[in-house]
């Protein structure tokens, strides 16, 4: 994220005849050969590794893991080649590692969400190479100006190549070749013997049947964006994040009493509620007909909303006028106490979610709840830093956005289904059969099914038969998809490690998987499993 100092801007090179304007939004770097090579390499990998790795047939998945993974693994190197600033900064290292982690995950099992998040990381990488600060305002202006002003830039590449090479040397090679071709064709057409010798050459089909419309689009789009983004290196004025000014005159504001009284009331309200909350959490035994879903699931959502509102209130209170108030230390003390009560409330939210997960199992949405609560907790910590350091609201919003972005990337990167159903399988093995309902009711990805093979050793016959029938259905769907996509040529790009591991596990547990004579028996076993899990939920 951006700091308090203005980043180093590359020295202006006017060799290309371009000068920065006073507004600081004109490109200040000429076209370089490394940039030309990077654009060509980017177009190549966009076509060969990305476009040709997308299965547009009837396969149940649209992405082929290996090709997409290699595309994202090579992309940071291409962006580094075309970047103006090739210094090895901490931002570039972190972003590159994140992209490579995403590529490794895609090699195992690709997903559209992770692909979108990785494209965002690539955009941040190319922005870092252009010296653009990582703020929403600067990134937005960077993207808008790069594409609006860089629209004609790809058309200048031929001129750059001609201008860089010696024109007389170029024409001294091209003109003789052209003259030889023209007179050669005339001589061939004038001699029947030469025509017979050259007949195979005359029958060559020069039509570009291999070039599809989609490839043309990929070429144009990748060339346009890379050419425009590589060029941009803007002098962007950095805002001063610190708003505390010791030399400014101190003036008391009427808002002090409003916010002090508000914080005092909220602290009192939080303390009273937290006492009641923890009495309810640790009450043993619990009252009869205790509504666990309402308390743990819906209640946690409402408490998370309260934490989010608390961050908004703190952001509203500490304005520049408040920072110039001589009674600021007392207001900071009240705010610190309220932030501490919010952290205790966040612990209660985690406890509620933990009780619900232990009782009813883990699901994708409950993992989202843990991530969302974590985002709010980190936001509260950023609020604490803002209050005591005196940063602007823009600084805080930027940290909020970065926190959410990192957590979204981690959520897309981690094998969530494998974690979820490893936990549920462990709980089922311990005798908590209510977790089995999540298997029957939720959509499960391939890495989730990989975590459920140990349940084939369960002592419960209904669990064994149900899991076995589901695994057979997944295998059948994979085989059907493979048959439907036979029109697509076999390619190394179609390799997906998760599918290979699944087939290997199916052979390993073949003796423990029930065998059904037809799909109707298999589907009936799945239906019985769903009825059984509802009865024990």
CSV table of N, CA and C in Angstrom, one decimal, residues 12-18 28-32 35 84 153 160 231:
chain,number,residue,atom,x,y,z
A,12,UNK,N,12.8,11.4,-16.9
A,12,UNK,CA,12.1,11.7,-18.2
A,12,UNK,C,13.1,11.5,-19.3
A,13,UNK,N,12.7,10.8,-20.3
A,13,UNK,CA,13.5,10.6,-21.4
A,13,UNK,C,12.8,11.1,-22.6
A,14,UNK,N,13.3,12.1,-23.2
A,14,UNK,CA,12.6,12.8,-24.3
A,14,UNK,C,13.0,12.3,-25.7
A,15,UNK,N,13.7,11.1,-25.7
A,15,UNK,CA,14.1,10.6,-27.0
A,15,UNK,C,13.0,10.3,-27.9
A,16,UNK,N,11.8,9.9,-27.3
A,16,UNK,CA,10.7,9.6,-28.1
A,16,UNK,C,9.9,10.9,-28.4
A,17,UNK,N,10.3,12.0,-28.0
A,17,UNK,CA,9.6,13.3,-28.4
A,17,UNK,C,8.4,13.5,-27.5
A,18,UNK,N,8.3,12.9,-26.3
A,18,UNK,CA,7.2,13.1,-25.4
A,18,UNK,C,7.6,13.8,-24.2
A,28,UNK,N,5.8,9.6,-19.9
A,28,UNK,CA,7.1,10.2,-19.9
A,28,UNK,C,8.2,9.2,-20.3
A,29,UNK,N,7.8,8.1,-20.9
A,29,UNK,CA,8.9,7.2,-21.4
A,29,UNK,C,8.7,6.8,-22.8
A,30,UNK,N,9.7,6.7,-23.6
A,30,UNK,CA,9.6,6.3,-25.0
A,30,UNK,C,9.4,4.8,-25.1
A,31,UNK,N,9.1,4.3,-26.3
A,31,UNK,CA,9.0,2.9,-26.6
A,31,UNK,C,10.4,2.3,-26.5
A,32,UNK,N,10.5,1.1,-25.8
A,32,UNK,CA,11.7,0.4,-25.7
A,32,UNK,C,11.6,-0.9,-26.3
A,35,UNK,N,10.0,-3.5,-24.1
A,35,UNK,CA,8.6,-3.4,-24.1
A,35,UNK,C,8.0,-4.1,-25.3
A,84,UNK,N,8.7,-0.4,-16.8
A,84,UNK,CA,9.7,0.7,-16.9
A,84,UNK,C,10.6,0.5,-15.7
A,153,UNK,N,-1.5,3.8,-29.3
A,153,UNK,CA,-0.1,3.4,-29.1
A,153,UNK,C,0.3,2.1,-29.8
A,160,UNK,N,7.9,2.7,-34.8
A,160,UNK,CA,9.1,2.5,-33.9
A,160,UNK,C,10.1,1.6,-34.4
A,231,UNK,N,3.3,1.6,-21.2
A,231,UNK,CA,3.8,2.9,-21.5
A,231,UNK,C,3.7,3.9,-20.3
